[in-house]
Coordinates of C-alpha atoms in Angstrom, one line a residue:
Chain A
X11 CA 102.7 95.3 121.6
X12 CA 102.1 93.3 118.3
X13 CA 102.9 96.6 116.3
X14 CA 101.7 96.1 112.7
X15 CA 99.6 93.3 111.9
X16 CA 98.7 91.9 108.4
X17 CA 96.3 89.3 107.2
X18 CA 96.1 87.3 105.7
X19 CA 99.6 86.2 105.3
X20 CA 99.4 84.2 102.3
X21 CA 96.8 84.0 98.9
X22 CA 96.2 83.1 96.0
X23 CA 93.5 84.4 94.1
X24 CA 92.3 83.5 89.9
X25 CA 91.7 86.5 87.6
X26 CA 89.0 88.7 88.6
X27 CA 88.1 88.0 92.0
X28 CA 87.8 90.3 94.7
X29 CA 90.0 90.5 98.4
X30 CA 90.6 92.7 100.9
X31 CA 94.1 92.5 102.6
X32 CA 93.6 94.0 106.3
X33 CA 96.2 95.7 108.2
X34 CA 96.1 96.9 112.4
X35 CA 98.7 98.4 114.2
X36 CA 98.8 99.5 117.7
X37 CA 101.3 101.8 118.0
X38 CA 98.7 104.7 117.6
X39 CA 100.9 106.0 115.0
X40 CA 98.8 108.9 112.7
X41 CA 100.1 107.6 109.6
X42 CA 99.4 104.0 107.7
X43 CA 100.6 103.0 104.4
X44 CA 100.1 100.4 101.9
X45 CA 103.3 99.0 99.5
X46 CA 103.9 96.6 96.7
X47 CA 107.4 94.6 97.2
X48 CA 108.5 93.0 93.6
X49 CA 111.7 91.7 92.6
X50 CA 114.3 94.3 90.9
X51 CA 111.4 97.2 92.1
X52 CA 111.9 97.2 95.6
X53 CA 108.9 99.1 97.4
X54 CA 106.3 100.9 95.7
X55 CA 103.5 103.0 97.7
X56 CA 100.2 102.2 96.5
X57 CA 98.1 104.4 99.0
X58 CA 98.8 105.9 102.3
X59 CA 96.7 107.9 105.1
X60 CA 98.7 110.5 106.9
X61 CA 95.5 110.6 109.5
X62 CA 92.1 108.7 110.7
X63 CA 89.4 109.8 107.5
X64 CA 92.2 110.8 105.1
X65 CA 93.7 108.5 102.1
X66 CA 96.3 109.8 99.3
X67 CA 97.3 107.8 96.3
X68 CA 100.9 107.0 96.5
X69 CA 103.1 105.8 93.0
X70 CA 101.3 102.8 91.9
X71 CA 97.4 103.1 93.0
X72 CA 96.1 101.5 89.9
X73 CA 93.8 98.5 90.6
X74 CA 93.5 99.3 94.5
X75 CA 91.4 101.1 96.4
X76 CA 91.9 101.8 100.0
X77 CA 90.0 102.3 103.6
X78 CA 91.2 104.0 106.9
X79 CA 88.5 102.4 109.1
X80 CA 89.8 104.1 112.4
X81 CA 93.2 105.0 113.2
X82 CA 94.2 101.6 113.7
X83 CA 93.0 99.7 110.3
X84 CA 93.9 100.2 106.9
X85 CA 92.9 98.0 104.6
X86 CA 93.6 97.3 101.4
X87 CA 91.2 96.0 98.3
X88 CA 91.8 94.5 95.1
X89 CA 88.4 94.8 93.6
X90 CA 89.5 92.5 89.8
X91 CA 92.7 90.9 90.7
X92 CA 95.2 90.5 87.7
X93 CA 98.2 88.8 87.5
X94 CA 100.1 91.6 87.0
X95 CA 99.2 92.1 90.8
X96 CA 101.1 89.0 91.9
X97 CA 103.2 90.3 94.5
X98 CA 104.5 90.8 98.4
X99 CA 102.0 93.6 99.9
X100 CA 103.4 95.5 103.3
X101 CA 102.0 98.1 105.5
X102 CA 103.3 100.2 108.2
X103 CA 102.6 103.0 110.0
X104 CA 104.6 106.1 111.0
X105 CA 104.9 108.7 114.2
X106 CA 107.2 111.7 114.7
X107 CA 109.6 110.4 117.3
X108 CA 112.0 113.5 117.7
X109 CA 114.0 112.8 114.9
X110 CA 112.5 111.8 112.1
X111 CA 109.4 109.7 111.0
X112 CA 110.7 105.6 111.6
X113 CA 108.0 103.4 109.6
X114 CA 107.0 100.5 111.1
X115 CA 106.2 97.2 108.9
X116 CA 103.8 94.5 109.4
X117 CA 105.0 90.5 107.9
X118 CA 104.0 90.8 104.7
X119 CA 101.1 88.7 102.8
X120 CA 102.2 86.8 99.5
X121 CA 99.5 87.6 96.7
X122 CA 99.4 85.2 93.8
X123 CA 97.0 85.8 91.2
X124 CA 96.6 83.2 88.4
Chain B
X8 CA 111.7 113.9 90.3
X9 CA 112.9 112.4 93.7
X10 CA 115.0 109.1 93.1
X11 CA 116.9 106.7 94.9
X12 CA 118.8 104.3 93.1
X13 CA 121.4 101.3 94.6
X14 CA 123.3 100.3 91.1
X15 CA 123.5 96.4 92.4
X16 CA 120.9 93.9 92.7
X17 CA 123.1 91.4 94.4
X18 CA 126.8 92.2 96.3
X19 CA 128.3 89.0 97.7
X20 CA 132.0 89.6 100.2
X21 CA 133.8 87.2 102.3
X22 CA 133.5 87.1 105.6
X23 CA 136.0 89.9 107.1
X24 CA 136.1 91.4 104.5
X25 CA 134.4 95.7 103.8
X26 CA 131.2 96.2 102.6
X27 CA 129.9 98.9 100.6
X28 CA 126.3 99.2 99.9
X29 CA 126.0 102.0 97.3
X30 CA 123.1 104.5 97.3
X31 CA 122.6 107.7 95.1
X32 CA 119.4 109.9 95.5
X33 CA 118.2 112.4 93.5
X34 CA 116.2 115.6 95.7
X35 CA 115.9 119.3 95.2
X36 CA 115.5 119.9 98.4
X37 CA 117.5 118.7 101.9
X38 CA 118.0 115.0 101.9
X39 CA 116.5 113.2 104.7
X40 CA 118.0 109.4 103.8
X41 CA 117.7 105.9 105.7
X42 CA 118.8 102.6 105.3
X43 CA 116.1 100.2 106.3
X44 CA 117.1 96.1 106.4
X45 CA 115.4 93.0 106.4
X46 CA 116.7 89.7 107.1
X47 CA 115.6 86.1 106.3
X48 CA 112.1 85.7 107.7
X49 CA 111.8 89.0 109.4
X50 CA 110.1 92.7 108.9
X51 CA 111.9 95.3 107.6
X52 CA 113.2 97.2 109.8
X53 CA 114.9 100.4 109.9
X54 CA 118.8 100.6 110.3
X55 CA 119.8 103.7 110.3
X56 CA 119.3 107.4 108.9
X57 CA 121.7 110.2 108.3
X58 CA 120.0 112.7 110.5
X59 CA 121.1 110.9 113.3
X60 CA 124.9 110.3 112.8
X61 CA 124.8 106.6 114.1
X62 CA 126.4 103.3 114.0
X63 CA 124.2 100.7 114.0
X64 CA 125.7 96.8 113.8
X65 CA 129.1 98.3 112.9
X66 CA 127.5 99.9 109.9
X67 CA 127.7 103.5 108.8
X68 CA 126.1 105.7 106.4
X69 CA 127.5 109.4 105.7
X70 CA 125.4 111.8 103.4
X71 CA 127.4 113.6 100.6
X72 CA 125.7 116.1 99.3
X73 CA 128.1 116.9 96.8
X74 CA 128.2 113.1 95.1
X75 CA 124.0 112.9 96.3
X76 CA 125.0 109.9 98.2
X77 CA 124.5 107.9 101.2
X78 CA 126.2 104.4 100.7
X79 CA 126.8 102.2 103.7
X80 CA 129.5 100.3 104.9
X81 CA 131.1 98.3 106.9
X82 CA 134.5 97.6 107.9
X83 CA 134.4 94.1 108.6
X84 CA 131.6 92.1 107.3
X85 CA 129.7 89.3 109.8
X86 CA 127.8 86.5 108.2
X87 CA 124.6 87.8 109.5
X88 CA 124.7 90.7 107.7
X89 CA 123.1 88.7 105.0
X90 CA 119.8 90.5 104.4
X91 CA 117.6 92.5 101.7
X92 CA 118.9 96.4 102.0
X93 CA 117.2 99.3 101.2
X94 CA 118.0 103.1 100.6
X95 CA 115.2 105.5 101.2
X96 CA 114.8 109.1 100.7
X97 CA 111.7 111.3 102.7
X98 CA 110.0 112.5 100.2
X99 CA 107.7 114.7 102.4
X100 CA 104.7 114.5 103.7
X101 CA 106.0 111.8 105.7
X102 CA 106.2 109.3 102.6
X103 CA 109.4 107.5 101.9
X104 CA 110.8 106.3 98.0
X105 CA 112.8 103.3 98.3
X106 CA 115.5 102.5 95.6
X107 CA 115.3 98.8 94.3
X108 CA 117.4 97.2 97.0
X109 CA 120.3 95.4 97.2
X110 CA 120.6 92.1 98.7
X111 CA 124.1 91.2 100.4
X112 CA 125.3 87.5 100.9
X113 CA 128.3 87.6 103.2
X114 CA 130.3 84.2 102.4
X115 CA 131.9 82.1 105.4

């Protein structure tokens, strides 16, 4: 199993362009998320999906929207970059296992925006 | 508002010697807490959570609900325990808040 994948691992992108950050995970885990990582902030939800066809805004959805394609893919898009959106983006996705809900991250991709 | 706060940026101990990750939450509810870790190069990764009572890697993590904390330690610290740690609180609806984390360099 490969668990959560992310591309594309690293970018850099000038003011006002448009990306799309993709995210897979084959865990078939119900629940996906999308977070910011910057220095000082730690992690920061942007969206989430607790479930295939459902999205939520999380704390900081500003700037983002968001796409549950299936229950694997979540993907992430930056429809103006700004540099204020310079950043390490992770998902993961989440199952009940018993206990408690364990998140599962992918590797990261290193956003610079100029 | 739900709130998870770890007071040091960067915590830096000798090899051998304790460790003490601090973590205080604020929750109206019943804390679920974890501690989630991730080293040089790798995911994060979760470490442990209260709700299971474990010790993972020599490291512990007990919930007082009367302080609203959950710092982890550990009694003798390795030098690869080096790593990024976070604190995170359940926030329902099976979302997570993460405190700012706290990154440990254990010294040879």
């Amino acid at each position: 199993n490969a668990g959560v994948t992310q591309t594309p691992k690293f970018q850099v992108l000038k003011t006002g362009q448009s990306m799309t950050l993709q995210c897979a995970q084959d865990m078939n885990h119900n629940s996906m998320y999308w977070y910011r990582q910057d220095p000082g902030m730690g992690l920061r939800l942007i969206y989430y999906s607790a479930s295939e066809g459902t999205t939520d805004k999380g704390e900081v959805p500003n700037g983002y929207n968001v796409s549950r394609l299936n229950k694997r893919e979540f993907s992430l898009r930056l429809e103006s970059a700004a540099p204020s959106q310079t950043s390490v983006y992770f998902c993961a996705s989440s199952e009940w296992d018993r206990v408690s809900y364990e998140q599962y991250f992918g590797p990261g991709t290193r956003l610079t925006v100029t | 508002a739900q709130r998870v706060t770890q007071p040091e940026k960067l915590l830096s101990v000798f090899k051998g010697a304790p460790v003490e990750l601090k973590c205080n939450y604020s929750y109206s509810g019943s804390p679920e807490l974890f501690w989630y870790v991730q080293y040089s190069r790798q995911r994060l990764q979760l470490l442990l959570r209260h709700i299971s009572r474990e010790s993972i890697k020599g490291f512990t993590a007990d919930l007082n609900k009367g302080e609203t904390s959950f710092h982890l330690k550990k009694p003798f610290a390795q030098e690869e325990d080096s790593a990024m740690y976070y604190c995170a609180l359940h926030q329902g609806a099976q979302k997570l808040v993460f405190g700012q984390g706290t990154r440990l360099t254990i010294n040879p």
